[in-house]
Coordinates of C-alpha atoms in Angstrom, one line a residue:
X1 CA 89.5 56.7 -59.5
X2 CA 86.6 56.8 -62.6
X3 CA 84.9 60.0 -62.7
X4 CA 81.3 60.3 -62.4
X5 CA 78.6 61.1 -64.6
X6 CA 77.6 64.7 -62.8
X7 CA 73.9 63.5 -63.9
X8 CA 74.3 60.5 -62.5
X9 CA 75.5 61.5 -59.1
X10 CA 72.5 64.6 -59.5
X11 CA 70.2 61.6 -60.4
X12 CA 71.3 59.4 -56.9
X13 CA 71.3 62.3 -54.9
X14 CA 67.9 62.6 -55.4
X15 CA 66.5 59.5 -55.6
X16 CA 68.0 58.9 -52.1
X17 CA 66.5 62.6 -51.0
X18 CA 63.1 61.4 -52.7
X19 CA 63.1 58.2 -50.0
X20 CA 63.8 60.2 -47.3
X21 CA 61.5 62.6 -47.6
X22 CA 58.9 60.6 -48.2
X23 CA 60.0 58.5 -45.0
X24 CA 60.1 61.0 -43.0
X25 CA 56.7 62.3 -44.0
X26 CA 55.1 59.3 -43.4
X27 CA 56.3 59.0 -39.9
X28 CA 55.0 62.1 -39.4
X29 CA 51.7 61.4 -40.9
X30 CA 51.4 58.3 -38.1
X31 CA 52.4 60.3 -35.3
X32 CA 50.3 62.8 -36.0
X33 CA 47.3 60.9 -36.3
X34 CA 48.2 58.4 -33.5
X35 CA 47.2 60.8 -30.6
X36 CA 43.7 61.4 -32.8
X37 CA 43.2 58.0 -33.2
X38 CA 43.6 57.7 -29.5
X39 CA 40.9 60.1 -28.5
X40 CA 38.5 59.3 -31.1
X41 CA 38.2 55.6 -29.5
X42 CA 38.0 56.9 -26.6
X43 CA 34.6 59.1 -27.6
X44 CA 33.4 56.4 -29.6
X45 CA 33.7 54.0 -26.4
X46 CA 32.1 56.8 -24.4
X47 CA 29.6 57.2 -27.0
X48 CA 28.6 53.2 -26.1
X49 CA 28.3 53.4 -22.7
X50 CA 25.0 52.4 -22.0
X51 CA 22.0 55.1 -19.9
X52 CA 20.7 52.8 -17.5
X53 CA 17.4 53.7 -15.5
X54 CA 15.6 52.5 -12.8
X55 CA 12.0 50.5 -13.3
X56 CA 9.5 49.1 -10.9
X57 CA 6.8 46.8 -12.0
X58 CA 4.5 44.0 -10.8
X59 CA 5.4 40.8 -12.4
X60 CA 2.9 38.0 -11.5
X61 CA 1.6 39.3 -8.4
X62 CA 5.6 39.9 -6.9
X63 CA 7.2 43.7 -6.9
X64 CA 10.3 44.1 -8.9
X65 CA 12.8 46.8 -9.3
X66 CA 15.4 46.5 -11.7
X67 CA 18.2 49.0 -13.3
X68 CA 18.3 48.3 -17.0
X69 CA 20.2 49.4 -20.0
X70 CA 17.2 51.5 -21.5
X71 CA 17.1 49.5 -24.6
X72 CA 16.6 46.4 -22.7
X73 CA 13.4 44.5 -24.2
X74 CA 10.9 43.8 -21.5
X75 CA 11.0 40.0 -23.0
X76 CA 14.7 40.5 -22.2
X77 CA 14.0 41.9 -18.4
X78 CA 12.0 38.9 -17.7
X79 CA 13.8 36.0 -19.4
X80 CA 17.6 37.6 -18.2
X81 CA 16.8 39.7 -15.2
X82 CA 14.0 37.5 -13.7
X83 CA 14.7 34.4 -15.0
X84 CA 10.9 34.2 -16.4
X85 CA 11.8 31.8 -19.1
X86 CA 8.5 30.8 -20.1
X87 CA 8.4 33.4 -22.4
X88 CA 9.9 32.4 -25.4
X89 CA 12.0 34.2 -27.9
X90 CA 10.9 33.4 -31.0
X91 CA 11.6 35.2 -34.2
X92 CA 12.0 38.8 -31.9
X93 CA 10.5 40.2 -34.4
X94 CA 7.1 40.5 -33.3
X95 CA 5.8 38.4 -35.9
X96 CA 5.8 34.7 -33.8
X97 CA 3.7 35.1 -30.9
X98 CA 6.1 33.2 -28.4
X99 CA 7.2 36.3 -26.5
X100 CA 3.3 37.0 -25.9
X101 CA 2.6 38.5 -22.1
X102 CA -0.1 40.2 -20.7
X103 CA 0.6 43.6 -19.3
X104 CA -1.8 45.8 -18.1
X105 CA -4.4 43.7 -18.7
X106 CA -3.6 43.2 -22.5
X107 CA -1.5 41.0 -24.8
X108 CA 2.0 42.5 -25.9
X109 CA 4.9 40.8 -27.7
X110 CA 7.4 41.8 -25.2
X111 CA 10.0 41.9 -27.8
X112 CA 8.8 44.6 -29.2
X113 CA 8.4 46.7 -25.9
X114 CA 11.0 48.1 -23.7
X115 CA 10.8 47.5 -20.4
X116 CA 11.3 50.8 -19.0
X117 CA 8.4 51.6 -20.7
X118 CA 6.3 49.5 -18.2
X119 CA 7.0 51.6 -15.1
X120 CA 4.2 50.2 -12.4
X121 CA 2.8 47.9 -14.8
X122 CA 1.2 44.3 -13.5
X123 CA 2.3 42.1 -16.0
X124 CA 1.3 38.4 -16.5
X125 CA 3.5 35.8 -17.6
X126 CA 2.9 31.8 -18.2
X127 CA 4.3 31.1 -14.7
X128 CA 1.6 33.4 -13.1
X129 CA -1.1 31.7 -14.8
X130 CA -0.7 28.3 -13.2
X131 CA 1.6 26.1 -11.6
X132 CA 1.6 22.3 -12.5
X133 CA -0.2 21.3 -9.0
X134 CA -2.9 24.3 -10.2
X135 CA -3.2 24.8 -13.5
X136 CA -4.7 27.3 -15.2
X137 CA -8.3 26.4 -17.2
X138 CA -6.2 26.8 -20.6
X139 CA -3.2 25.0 -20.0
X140 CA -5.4 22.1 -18.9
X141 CA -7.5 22.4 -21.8
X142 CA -4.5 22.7 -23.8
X143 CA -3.2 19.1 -22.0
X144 CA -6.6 17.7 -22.4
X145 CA -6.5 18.9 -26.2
X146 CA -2.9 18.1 -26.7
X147 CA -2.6 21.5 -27.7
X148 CA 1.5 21.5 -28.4
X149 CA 3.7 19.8 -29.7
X150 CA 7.1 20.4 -29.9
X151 CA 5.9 23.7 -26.9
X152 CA 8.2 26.2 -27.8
X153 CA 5.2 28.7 -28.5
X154 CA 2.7 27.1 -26.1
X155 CA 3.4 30.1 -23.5
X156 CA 2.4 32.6 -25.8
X157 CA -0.9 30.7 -27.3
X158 CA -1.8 30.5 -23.8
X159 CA -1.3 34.1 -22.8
X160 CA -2.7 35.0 -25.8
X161 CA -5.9 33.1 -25.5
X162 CA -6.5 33.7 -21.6
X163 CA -6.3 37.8 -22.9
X164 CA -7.9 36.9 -26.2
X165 CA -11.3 35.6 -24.5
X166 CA -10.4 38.6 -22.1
X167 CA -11.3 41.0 -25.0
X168 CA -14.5 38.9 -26.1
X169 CA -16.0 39.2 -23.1
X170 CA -15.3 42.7 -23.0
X171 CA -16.9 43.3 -25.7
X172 CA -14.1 44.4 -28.1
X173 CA -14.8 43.7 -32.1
X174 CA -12.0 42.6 -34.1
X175 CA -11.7 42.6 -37.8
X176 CA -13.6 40.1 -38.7
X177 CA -16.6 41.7 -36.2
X178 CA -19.9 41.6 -38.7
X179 CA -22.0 44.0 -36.4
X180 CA -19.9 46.0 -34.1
X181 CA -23.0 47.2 -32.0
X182 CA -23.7 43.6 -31.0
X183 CA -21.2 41.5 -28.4
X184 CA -19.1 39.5 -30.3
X185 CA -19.3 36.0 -30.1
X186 CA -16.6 33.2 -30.6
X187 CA -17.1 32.1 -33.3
X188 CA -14.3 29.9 -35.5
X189 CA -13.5 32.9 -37.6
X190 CA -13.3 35.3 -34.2
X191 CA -11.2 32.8 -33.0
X192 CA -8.2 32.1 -35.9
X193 CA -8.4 36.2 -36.4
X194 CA -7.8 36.7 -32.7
X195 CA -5.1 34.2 -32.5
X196 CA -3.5 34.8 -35.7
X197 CA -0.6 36.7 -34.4
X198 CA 0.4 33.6 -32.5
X199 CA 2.0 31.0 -34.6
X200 CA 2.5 27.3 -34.3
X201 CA 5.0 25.9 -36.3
X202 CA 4.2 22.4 -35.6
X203 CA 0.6 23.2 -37.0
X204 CA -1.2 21.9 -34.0
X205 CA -3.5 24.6 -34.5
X206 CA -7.1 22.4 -34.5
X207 CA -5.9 21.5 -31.0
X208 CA -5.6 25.0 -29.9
X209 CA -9.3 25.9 -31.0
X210 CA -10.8 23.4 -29.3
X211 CA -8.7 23.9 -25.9
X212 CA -9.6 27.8 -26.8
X213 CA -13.0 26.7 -27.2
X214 CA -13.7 24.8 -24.3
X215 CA -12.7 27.4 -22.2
X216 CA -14.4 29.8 -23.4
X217 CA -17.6 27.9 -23.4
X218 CA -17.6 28.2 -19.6
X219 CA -16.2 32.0 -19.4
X220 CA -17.7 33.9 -22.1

């Protein structure tokens, strides 16, 4: 039998003490942490579980109640929950117009809004406006006019003009509004200010100021 090197055999015997160690101390490592793993998933998970409320409004003339996930949009209450899809979701950014509605008497993008924050609300939406045997004034004007074309933000225009002609008659300047102690009038800059936050991609927007226009010559 060869004798061995002493440094040698001191050399393996820790090289192989090295690997074991260091083995062992990462199984230890991952047992330890396993169990905190664990329970910080499970308070993340809890952390995610939604708050859900209770909300009651009026939604073209018929009560409804829903329990929503408090960050539900009210364009998402209606188009989801109600199945209101005439309201469109455009860009949901508020910057499109297609999600217009009226709600207490004025025009909101409903993307924007959450719908538990329109507890007792009447709210207005294209399919309370008309229906195709009894059509609203603007959405015949807008047929007459061809106001549309491709109609994915037709909905809004319309809400948006039945409220916009809405605020003219009551009175209410907008920025364009010369002399703010005299009525306001409807005139073609009044009328591309006020509707400027409803946008038509197709560019039919000639068509929608004379629909506009022709209804408001026999309301305002």
């Amino acid at each position: 039998m060869q004798n061995s090197d002493p440094s040698e055999l001191s050399r393996s015997h820790f090289e192989i003490t090295r690997r074991k160690f260091l083995m062992t101390g990462a199984a230890a490592v991952a047992l330890t942490a396993l169990p905190r793993i664990g329970r910080g998933q499970s308070l993340v998970t809890d952390s995610l579980q939604p708050t859900v409320a209770k909300v009651a409004f009026t939604v073209n003339g018929t009560a409804s109640e829903l329990e929503l996930d408090t960050r539900t949009t009210l364009l998402d209450a209606l188009r989801e929950h109600l199945h209101l899809t005439g309201s469109k979701k455009g860009c949901d950014q508020g910057q499109c117009g297609a999600c217009t509605v009226i709600a207490g008497g004025r025009r909101i993008n409903s993307c924007l809004t959450l719908a538990v924050m329109h507890q007792g609300d009447h709210i207005t939406t294209i399919e309370g406006l008309g229906t195709p045997d009894h059509l609203h004034p603007m959405q015949a004007a807008f047929v007459k006019y061809d106001g549309y074309q491709c109609g994915y933000c037709t909905p809004g225009q319309i809400c948006s003009a039945v409220a916009m002609l809405g605020e003219i008659k009551a009175g209410i300047p907008s920025h364009v509004t010369a002399d703010l102690s005299a009525r306001p009038q409807l005139t073609p800059e009044e009328l591309r200010e006020r509707m400027s936050g409803n946008i038509c991609r197709c560019a039919a927007y000639s068509n929608i100021a004379d629909a506009i226009s022709e209804v408001a010559g026999r309301i305002v």
